[in-house]
Amino acid sequence: TLLSSLGLGTTLTFASSHWLLAWMGLEINTLAIIPLMAQHHHPRAVEATTKYFLTQATAAAMILFASTTNAWITGVWDMNNVSSPVASTMIIAALALKIGLAPMHFWMPEVLQGLDLLTGLVLSTWQKLAPLALIIQTAQAIDPLLLTALGLMSTLIGGWGGLNQTQLRKILAYSSIAHMGWMIIVLQYAPQLTLLALLTYIFMTSAAFLTLKASSATKIGTLTTVWSKSPILTTTTALVLLSLGGLPPLTGFVPKWLILQELAKQSLPLVATVMALAALLSLYFYLRLCYAMTLTISPNTTTSTTPWRVQTTQASFPLALATVMALGLLPMT
């Protein structure tokens, strides 16, 4: 029931051109994921769920208020013409709070850290879809300077925040913030690049989360012991992390390359330069994970691969699919 409601809420938001219906989709979506987040009855999970509920409820109330204001001024509930600047600014603020764009990002690492890996995966991929659809539909009415500022701040904070973390879920949360920044920065010039960036982000994040799930790792320290148990997985994980960092010839290079090209084409060399430098910040902490996984020998294991393997009970097909997609999609450019 919860999973179908989760899908239904997002689909409802996708299909709607009326603000009330979109708001309702977002609400169904939020209410469906809350029991999924709290299902482990762990104090951390309950705390994360509460934080998430409060932020999402605030954002939904702001969306409702802004769309009512807009309907009051214009007389229509249509999404396509948000003509009052107050309403459009409030809507982008609320949607930024929903997907965790800086400076409304503070809940994201905290919430993700309290969840288990699969729910975290749903939170950082599926839960981004509905608000991003609304952002894309209303992007033309929003002040371009505001969008650029949101995008730049998100990439910088997503890069800086992750540098000092040892918890993998927090690192992935900051990585998510940075990727959202890349999507928002190019939104007003080429929305199709936003969708492309979202698609590649979903593949790479799924691969990362499913890998961590396969080795049940939540700290950097755990990663150093993975190589003796599953060497091949270690290799692919290093590549997936480099792909998240955006290195060629992996998938993660596609959106960065095209977005930087588009920014240069719109004669915004300064913005493009700052974005590229912010990508370096993110790359540093992915490289740190790669280093911990593949180039260090943990002191508490033997120095050879273990002769016996524990048979895993997990489905490996989603992991394989996500990994292939996260590593091999560069030729599609």
mmCIF file of C-alpha atoms in Angstrom:
data_model
loop_
_atom_site.group_PDB
_atom_site.id
_atom_site.type_symbol
_atom_site.label_atom_id
_atom_site.label_comp_id
_atom_site.label_asym_id
_atom_site.label_seq_id
_atom_site.Cartn_x
_atom_site.Cartn_y
_atom_site.Cartn_z
ATOM 1 C CA THR A 1 0.000 0.000 0.000
ATOM 2 C CA LEU A 2 2.712 2.430 0.998
ATOM 3 C CA LEU A 3 4.832 1.785 -2.093
ATOM 4 C CA SER A 4 1.879 2.144 -4.451
ATOM 5 C CA SER A 5 0.883 5.393 -2.726
ATOM 6 C CA LEU A 6 4.478 6.573 -3.074
ATOM 7 C CA GLY A 7 4.314 5.938 -6.814
ATOM 8 C CA LEU A 8 0.808 7.366 -7.085
ATOM 9 C CA GLY A 9 1.697 10.652 -5.352
ATOM 10 C CA THR A 10 4.594 11.318 -7.702
ATOM 11 C CA THR A 11 2.560 10.315 -10.765
ATOM 12 C CA LEU A 12 -0.275 12.578 -9.667
ATOM 13 C CA THR A 13 2.133 15.516 -9.441
ATOM 14 C CA PHE A 14 3.572 14.644 -12.871
ATOM 15 C CA ALA A 15 0.148 14.530 -14.486
ATOM 16 C CA SER A 16 -1.315 17.672 -12.961
ATOM 17 C CA SER A 17 -1.493 21.144 -14.404
ATOM 18 C CA HIS A 18 -3.475 22.468 -11.446
ATOM 19 C CA TRP A 19 -1.715 23.616 -8.303
ATOM 20 C CA LEU A 20 -4.083 21.905 -5.860
ATOM 21 C CA LEU A 21 -3.668 18.555 -7.550
ATOM 22 C CA ALA A 22 0.109 18.912 -7.602
ATOM 23 C CA TRP A 23 0.088 19.791 -3.921
ATOM 24 C CA MET A 24 -2.054 16.749 -3.218
ATOM 25 C CA GLY A 25 0.380 14.497 -5.053
ATOM 26 C CA LEU A 26 3.270 15.845 -2.984
ATOM 27 C CA GLU A 27 1.301 15.285 0.234
ATOM 28 C CA ILE A 28 0.401 11.675 -0.657
ATOM 29 C CA ASN A 29 4.035 11.091 -1.523
ATOM 30 C CA THR A 30 5.263 12.456 1.826
ATOM 31 C CA LEU A 31 2.695 10.566 3.873
ATOM 32 C CA ALA A 32 3.527 7.318 2.077
ATOM 33 C CA ILE A 33 7.260 7.479 2.718
ATOM 34 C CA ILE A 34 6.981 8.383 6.416
ATOM 35 C CA PRO A 35 6.035 4.869 7.654
ATOM 36 C CA LEU A 36 8.702 3.417 5.365
ATOM 37 C CA MET A 37 11.275 5.658 7.024
ATOM 38 C CA ALA A 38 10.196 4.820 10.559
ATOM 39 C CA GLN A 39 9.702 1.076 9.998
ATOM 40 C CA HIS A 40 12.806 0.066 11.981
ATOM 41 C CA HIS A 41 11.648 1.729 15.216
ATOM 42 C CA HIS A 42 15.179 2.939 15.801
ATOM 43 C CA PRO A 43 15.421 6.264 17.689
ATOM 44 C CA ARG A 44 17.576 7.683 14.884
ATOM 45 C CA ALA A 45 15.056 6.581 12.266
ATOM 46 C CA VAL A 46 12.171 8.119 14.191
ATOM 47 C CA GLU A 47 14.099 11.359 14.648
ATOM 48 C CA ALA A 48 14.956 11.466 10.942
ATOM 49 C CA THR A 49 11.322 10.801 10.059
ATOM 50 C CA THR A 50 10.151 13.631 12.290
ATOM 51 C CA LYS A 51 12.638 16.079 10.752
ATOM 52 C CA TYR A 52 11.632 14.994 7.278
ATOM 53 C CA PHE A 53 7.929 15.322 8.043
ATOM 54 C CA LEU A 54 8.357 18.838 9.438
ATOM 55 C CA THR A 55 10.350 20.109 6.442
ATOM 56 C CA GLN A 56 8.028 18.521 3.889
ATOM 57 C CA ALA A 57 4.902 19.786 5.644
ATOM 58 C CA THR A 58 6.369 23.301 5.767
ATOM 59 C CA ALA A 59 7.208 23.164 2.074
ATOM 60 C CA ALA A 60 3.752 21.826 1.161
ATOM 61 C CA ALA A 61 2.062 24.585 3.176
ATOM 62 C CA MET A 62 4.224 27.186 1.410
ATOM 63 C CA ILE A 63 3.289 25.759 -1.990
ATOM 64 C CA LEU A 64 -0.385 25.856 -1.063
ATOM 65 C CA PHE A 65 -0.083 29.427 0.190
ATOM 66 C CA ALA A 66 1.842 30.599 -2.884
ATOM 67 C CA SER A 67 -0.552 28.966 -5.343
ATOM 68 C CA THR A 68 -3.530 30.433 -3.474
ATOM 69 C CA THR A 69 -1.876 33.854 -3.645
ATOM 70 C CA ASN A 70 -1.307 33.364 -7.356
ATOM 71 C CA ALA A 71 -4.905 32.286 -7.918
ATOM 72 C CA TRP A 72 -6.077 35.276 -5.922
ATOM 73 C CA ILE A 73 -4.072 37.684 -8.087
ATOM 74 C CA THR A 74 -4.587 36.065 -11.504
ATOM 75 C CA GLY A 75 -7.828 34.148 -11.062
ATOM 76 C CA VAL A 76 -6.414 30.874 -12.445
ATOM 77 C CA TRP A 77 -4.951 27.803 -10.739
ATOM 78 C CA ASP A 78 -2.889 26.877 -13.774
ATOM 79 C CA MET A 79 0.785 26.098 -13.327
ATOM 80 C CA ASN A 80 1.885 27.624 -16.597
ATOM 81 C CA ASN A 81 1.239 31.234 -15.672
ATOM 82 C CA VAL A 82 2.594 32.081 -12.245
ATOM 83 C CA SER A 83 2.607 35.765 -12.998
ATOM 84 C CA SER A 84 3.080 37.278 -9.550
ATOM 85 C CA PRO A 85 6.762 37.433 -8.517
ATOM 86 C CA VAL A 86 5.893 36.918 -4.838
ATOM 87 C CA ALA A 87 4.128 33.643 -5.613
ATOM 88 C CA SER A 88 6.840 32.356 -7.932
ATOM 89 C CA THR A 89 9.602 33.143 -5.427
ATOM 90 C CA MET A 90 7.680 31.397 -2.656
ATOM 91 C CA ILE A 91 7.067 28.375 -4.857
ATOM 92 C CA ILE A 92 10.732 27.966 -5.781
ATOM 93 C CA ALA A 93 11.696 28.398 -2.100
ATOM 94 C CA ALA A 94 9.244 25.676 -1.080
ATOM 95 C CA LEU A 95 10.332 23.293 -3.826
ATOM 96 C CA ALA A 96 13.987 23.935 -3.003
ATOM 97 C CA LEU A 97 13.176 22.995 0.593
ATOM 98 C CA LYS A 98 11.506 19.832 -0.682
ATOM 99 C CA ILE A 99 14.507 18.576 -2.668
ATOM 100 C CA GLY A 100 17.130 20.002 -0.321
ATOM 101 C CA LEU A 101 18.783 22.731 -2.374
ATOM 102 C CA ALA A 102 21.150 24.958 -0.425
ATOM 103 C CA PRO A 103 20.464 27.099 1.640
ATOM 104 C CA MET A 104 17.461 24.910 2.492
ATOM 105 C CA HIS A 105 19.592 21.790 2.632
ATOM 106 C CA PHE A 106 20.190 21.369 6.359
ATOM 107 C CA TRP A 107 17.644 18.584 6.878
ATOM 108 C CA MET A 108 19.008 16.381 4.089
ATOM 109 C CA PRO A 109 22.228 14.898 5.603
ATOM 110 C CA GLU A 110 20.583 14.508 9.003
ATOM 111 C CA VAL A 111 17.559 12.689 7.629
ATOM 112 C CA LEU A 112 19.530 10.453 5.271
ATOM 113 C CA GLN A 113 21.919 9.483 8.072
ATOM 114 C CA GLY A 114 19.047 8.155 10.191
ATOM 115 C CA LEU A 115 17.613 5.856 7.502
ATOM 116 C CA ASP A 116 18.588 2.432 6.253
ATOM 117 C CA LEU A 117 20.185 2.232 2.820
ATOM 118 C CA LEU A 118 17.160 1.234 0.738
ATOM 119 C CA THR A 119 14.892 3.910 2.165
ATOM 120 C CA GLY A 120 17.782 6.340 1.729
ATOM 121 C CA LEU A 121 17.944 5.336 -1.918
ATOM 122 C CA VAL A 122 14.220 6.032 -2.352
ATOM 123 C CA LEU A 123 14.611 9.364 -0.576
ATOM 124 C CA SER A 124 17.520 10.535 -2.708
ATOM 125 C CA THR A 125 16.141 9.402 -6.084
ATOM 126 C CA TRP A 126 12.364 8.890 -6.263
ATOM 127 C CA GLN A 127 11.490 11.667 -3.815
ATOM 128 C CA LYS A 128 13.301 14.213 -6.004
ATOM 129 C CA LEU A 129 11.170 13.563 -9.057
ATOM 130 C CA ALA A 130 7.893 15.296 -8.183
ATOM 131 C CA PRO A 131 9.361 18.596 -6.865
ATOM 132 C CA LEU A 132 11.777 18.721 -9.817
ATOM 133 C CA ALA A 133 8.879 18.269 -12.235
ATOM 134 C CA LEU A 134 7.181 21.265 -10.632
ATOM 135 C CA ILE A 135 10.403 23.294 -10.713
ATOM 136 C CA ILE A 136 10.857 22.537 -14.417
ATOM 137 C CA GLN A 137 7.259 23.533 -15.174
ATOM 138 C CA THR A 138 7.471 26.854 -13.320
ATOM 139 C CA ALA A 139 11.091 27.694 -14.170
ATOM 140 C CA GLN A 140 10.190 30.323 -16.747
ATOM 141 C CA ALA A 141 8.379 32.456 -14.165
ATOM 142 C CA ILE A 142 11.234 32.438 -11.650
ATOM 143 C CA ASP A 143 13.875 35.144 -11.396
ATOM 144 C CA PRO A 144 16.965 33.831 -13.279
ATOM 145 C CA LEU A 145 19.322 35.346 -10.721
ATOM 146 C CA LEU A 146 17.608 33.386 -7.955
ATOM 147 C CA LEU A 147 17.920 30.105 -9.859
ATOM 148 C CA THR A 148 21.604 30.734 -10.573
ATOM 149 C CA ALA A 149 22.253 31.588 -6.935
ATOM 150 C CA LEU A 150 20.475 28.430 -5.749
ATOM 151 C CA GLY A 151 22.451 26.277 -8.168
ATOM 152 C CA LEU A 152 25.836 27.792 -7.315
ATOM 153 C CA MET A 153 25.248 27.653 -3.566
ATOM 154 C CA SER A 154 24.119 24.041 -3.761
ATOM 155 C CA THR A 155 27.173 22.855 -5.680
ATOM 156 C CA LEU A 156 29.539 24.731 -3.372
ATOM 157 C CA ILE A 157 27.865 23.570 -0.161
ATOM 158 C CA GLY A 158 27.462 20.043 -1.494
ATOM 159 C CA GLY A 159 31.201 20.037 -2.142
ATOM 160 C CA TRP A 160 32.315 21.651 1.110
ATOM 161 C CA GLY A 161 29.914 19.817 3.411
ATOM 162 C CA GLY A 162 31.041 16.374 2.345
ATOM 163 C CA LEU A 163 34.760 16.970 2.831
ATOM 164 C CA ASN A 164 34.750 16.340 6.567
ATOM 165 C CA GLN A 165 32.348 13.416 6.755
ATOM 166 C CA THR A 166 33.101 9.819 7.680
ATOM 167 C CA GLN A 167 29.511 8.572 7.410
ATOM 168 C CA LEU A 168 28.734 7.316 3.918
ATOM 169 C CA ARG A 169 25.075 8.303 3.985
ATOM 170 C CA LYS A 170 25.963 11.896 4.852
ATOM 171 C CA ILE A 171 28.534 11.932 2.067
ATOM 172 C CA LEU A 172 25.873 10.721 -0.350
ATOM 173 C CA ALA A 173 23.483 13.369 0.957
ATOM 174 C CA TYR A 174 25.986 16.156 0.244
ATOM 175 C CA SER A 175 26.691 14.597 -3.138
ATOM 176 C CA SER A 176 22.945 14.725 -3.790
ATOM 177 C CA ILE A 177 22.831 18.430 -2.866
ATOM 178 C CA ALA A 178 25.679 19.146 -5.280
ATOM 179 C CA HIS A 179 24.021 17.227 -8.129
ATOM 180 C CA MET A 180 20.750 19.086 -7.548
ATOM 181 C CA GLY A 181 22.745 22.312 -7.881
ATOM 182 C CA TRP A 182 24.018 21.197 -11.293
ATOM 183 C CA MET A 183 20.449 20.467 -12.364
ATOM 184 C CA ILE A 184 19.103 23.842 -11.235
ATOM 185 C CA ILE A 185 21.914 25.942 -12.725
ATOM 186 C CA VAL A 186 21.152 24.907 -16.306
ATOM 187 C CA LEU A 187 17.367 24.801 -15.913
ATOM 188 C CA GLN A 188 16.583 28.203 -17.421
ATOM 189 C CA TYR A 189 18.796 27.673 -20.491
ATOM 190 C CA ALA A 190 18.258 24.016 -21.398
ATOM 191 C CA PRO A 191 15.679 22.089 -19.343
ATOM 192 C CA GLN A 192 16.440 18.897 -21.244
ATOM 193 C CA LEU A 193 19.928 18.950 -19.739
ATOM 194 C CA THR A 194 18.321 19.123 -16.294
ATOM 195 C CA LEU A 195 16.434 15.929 -17.107
ATOM 196 C CA LEU A 196 19.586 14.285 -18.450
ATOM 197 C CA ALA A 197 21.488 15.220 -15.299
ATOM 198 C CA LEU A 198 18.644 13.844 -13.180
ATOM 199 C CA LEU A 199 18.649 10.549 -15.087
ATOM 200 C CA THR A 200 22.398 10.006 -14.781
ATOM 201 C CA TYR A 201 22.269 11.082 -11.124
ATOM 202 C CA ILE A 202 19.591 8.460 -10.408
ATOM 203 C CA PHE A 203 21.646 5.707 -12.045
ATOM 204 C CA MET A 204 24.850 6.625 -10.214
ATOM 205 C CA THR A 205 23.184 7.111 -6.820
ATOM 206 C CA SER A 206 21.297 3.821 -7.162
ATOM 207 C CA ALA A 207 24.549 2.039 -7.962
ATOM 208 C CA ALA A 208 26.252 3.643 -4.954
ATOM 209 C CA PHE A 209 23.455 2.865 -2.490
ATOM 210 C CA LEU A 210 22.958 -0.712 -3.728
ATOM 211 C CA THR A 211 26.688 -1.365 -3.462
ATOM 212 C CA LEU A 212 26.733 -0.117 0.110
ATOM 213 C CA LYS A 213 23.683 -2.280 0.772
ATOM 214 C CA ALA A 214 25.435 -5.330 -0.686
ATOM 215 C CA SER A 215 28.380 -4.855 1.691
ATOM 216 C CA SER A 216 26.182 -3.308 4.446
ATOM 217 C CA ALA A 217 28.676 -0.477 4.875
ATOM 218 C CA THR A 218 27.708 2.798 6.501
ATOM 219 C CA LYS A 219 31.141 4.174 7.476
ATOM 220 C CA ILE A 220 34.370 4.732 5.570
ATOM 221 C CA GLY A 221 36.086 2.320 7.970
ATOM 222 C CA THR A 222 33.839 -0.532 6.853
ATOM 223 C CA LEU A 223 34.782 0.099 3.221
ATOM 224 C CA THR A 224 38.424 -0.737 3.895
ATOM 225 C CA THR A 225 37.478 -4.336 4.731
ATOM 226 C CA VAL A 226 35.220 -4.946 1.724
ATOM 227 C CA TRP A 227 37.967 -5.896 -0.740
ATOM 228 C CA SER A 228 38.794 -9.192 0.963
ATOM 229 C CA LYS A 229 35.165 -10.310 0.761
ATOM 230 C CA SER A 230 34.125 -9.110 -2.705
ATOM 231 C CA PRO A 231 37.057 -7.905 -4.840
ATOM 232 C CA ILE A 232 35.116 -7.360 -8.083
ATOM 233 C CA LEU A 233 32.456 -5.316 -6.310
ATOM 234 C CA THR A 234 35.254 -3.167 -4.894
ATOM 235 C CA THR A 235 36.542 -2.438 -8.390
ATOM 236 C CA THR A 236 33.147 -1.481 -9.770
ATOM 237 C CA THR A 237 32.398 0.637 -6.692
ATOM 238 C CA ALA A 238 35.560 2.655 -7.181
ATOM 239 C CA LEU A 239 34.475 3.287 -10.768
ATOM 240 C CA VAL A 240 30.930 4.216 -9.715
ATOM 241 C CA LEU A 241 32.318 6.735 -7.215
ATOM 242 C CA LEU A 242 34.557 8.267 -9.876
ATOM 243 C CA SER A 243 31.524 8.407 -12.139
ATOM 244 C CA LEU A 244 29.639 10.310 -9.401
ATOM 245 C CA GLY A 245 32.591 12.680 -9.290
ATOM 246 C CA GLY A 246 32.197 13.200 -13.021
ATOM 247 C CA LEU A 247 35.338 11.741 -14.584
ATOM 248 C CA PRO A 248 35.457 10.678 -18.241
ATOM 249 C CA PRO A 249 34.965 8.056 -19.737
ATOM 250 C CA LEU A 250 32.179 7.294 -17.241
ATOM 251 C CA THR A 251 28.512 8.312 -17.263
ATOM 252 C CA GLY A 252 28.928 11.075 -14.679
ATOM 253 C CA PHE A 253 30.968 13.103 -17.148
ATOM 254 C CA VAL A 254 28.003 13.491 -19.546
ATOM 255 C CA PRO A 255 25.869 16.024 -17.612
ATOM 256 C CA LYS A 256 28.870 18.026 -16.363
ATOM 257 C CA TRP A 257 30.333 18.307 -19.852
ATOM 258 C CA LEU A 258 27.059 19.339 -21.500
ATOM 259 C CA ILE A 259 26.073 21.733 -18.704
ATOM 260 C CA LEU A 260 29.443 23.497 -18.733
ATOM 261 C CA GLN A 261 29.226 23.707 -22.539
ATOM 262 C CA GLU A 262 25.730 25.200 -22.299
ATOM 263 C CA LEU A 263 26.841 27.756 -19.679
ATOM 264 C CA ALA A 264 29.752 28.784 -21.877
ATOM 265 C CA LYS A 265 27.390 29.045 -24.845
ATOM 266 C CA GLN A 266 25.158 31.398 -22.824
ATOM 267 C CA SER A 267 28.304 33.512 -22.190
ATOM 268 C CA LEU A 268 28.497 32.774 -18.467
ATOM 269 C CA PRO A 269 32.186 31.846 -18.190
ATOM 270 C CA LEU A 270 32.422 32.865 -14.538
ATOM 271 C CA VAL A 271 29.506 30.676 -13.460
ATOM 272 C CA ALA A 272 30.922 27.769 -15.482
ATOM 273 C CA THR A 273 34.321 28.212 -13.813
ATOM 274 C CA VAL A 274 32.839 28.248 -10.308
ATOM 275 C CA MET A 275 30.781 25.144 -11.115
ATOM 276 C CA ALA A 276 33.846 23.295 -12.396
ATOM 277 C CA LEU A 277 35.805 24.211 -9.267
ATOM 278 C CA ALA A 278 32.910 23.103 -7.059
ATOM 279 C CA ALA A 279 32.955 19.771 -8.894
ATOM 280 C CA LEU A 280 36.569 19.416 -7.768
ATOM 281 C CA LEU A 281 35.451 19.708 -4.145
ATOM 282 C CA SER A 282 33.000 16.858 -4.633
ATOM 283 C CA LEU A 283 35.591 14.830 -6.489
ATOM 284 C CA TYR A 284 37.888 15.037 -3.476
ATOM 285 C CA PHE A 285 35.592 13.146 -1.154
ATOM 286 C CA TYR A 286 34.711 10.543 -3.791
ATOM 287 C CA LEU A 287 38.429 10.020 -4.276
ATOM 288 C CA ARG A 288 38.787 9.623 -0.525
ATOM 289 C CA LEU A 289 36.236 6.803 -0.598
ATOM 290 C CA CYS A 290 38.007 5.209 -3.572
ATOM 291 C CA TYR A 291 41.303 5.443 -1.735
ATOM 292 C CA ALA A 292 39.840 3.821 1.377
ATOM 293 C CA MET A 293 38.276 1.033 -0.665
ATOM 294 C CA THR A 294 40.972 0.124 -3.134
ATOM 295 C CA LEU A 295 44.329 1.472 -1.957
ATOM 296 C CA THR A 296 44.398 0.767 1.768
ATOM 297 C CA ILE A 297 44.730 -2.555 3.554
ATOM 298 C CA SER A 298 42.701 -2.551 6.721
ATOM 299 C CA PRO A 299 44.763 -3.622 9.770
ATOM 300 C CA ASN A 300 42.088 -5.998 11.036
ATOM 301 C CA THR A 301 41.802 -8.392 8.109
ATOM 302 C CA THR A 302 44.143 -10.923 6.563
ATOM 303 C CA THR A 303 46.205 -9.651 3.677
ATOM 304 C CA SER A 304 44.655 -11.979 1.098
ATOM 305 C CA THR A 305 41.161 -12.460 -0.226
ATOM 306 C CA THR A 306 39.130 -14.754 1.993
ATOM 307 C CA PRO A 307 39.030 -18.319 0.662
ATOM 308 C CA TRP A 308 35.338 -18.695 1.575
ATOM 309 C CA ARG A 309 32.491 -16.480 0.486
ATOM 310 C CA VAL A 310 29.215 -15.888 2.260
ATOM 311 C CA GLN A 311 26.347 -16.564 -0.131
ATOM 312 C CA THR A 312 24.378 -13.345 -0.403
ATOM 313 C CA THR A 313 20.598 -13.451 -0.248
ATOM 314 C CA GLN A 314 20.170 -10.110 -1.982
ATOM 315 C CA ALA A 315 19.039 -9.637 -5.545
ATOM 316 C CA SER A 316 22.111 -8.606 -7.481
ATOM 317 C CA PHE A 317 20.334 -7.682 -10.719
ATOM 318 C CA PRO A 318 19.374 -4.093 -9.722
ATOM 319 C CA LEU A 319 22.939 -3.484 -8.560
ATOM 320 C CA ALA A 320 24.386 -4.868 -11.792
ATOM 321 C CA LEU A 321 21.998 -2.831 -13.927
ATOM 322 C CA ALA A 322 22.638 0.408 -12.023
ATOM 323 C CA THR A 323 26.397 -0.156 -12.129
ATOM 324 C CA VAL A 324 26.400 -0.746 -15.883
ATOM 325 C CA MET A 325 24.305 2.383 -16.412
ATOM 326 C CA ALA A 326 26.565 4.397 -14.103
ATOM 327 C CA LEU A 327 29.696 3.334 -15.953
ATOM 328 C CA GLY A 328 28.813 2.971 -19.608
ATOM 329 C CA LEU A 329 26.490 5.727 -20.807
ATOM 330 C CA LEU A 330 29.100 8.208 -22.064
ATOM 331 C CA PRO A 331 28.742 7.108 -25.751
ATOM 332 C CA MET A 332 25.126 8.327 -25.777
ATOM 333 C CA THR A 333 26.412 11.881 -26.163
#
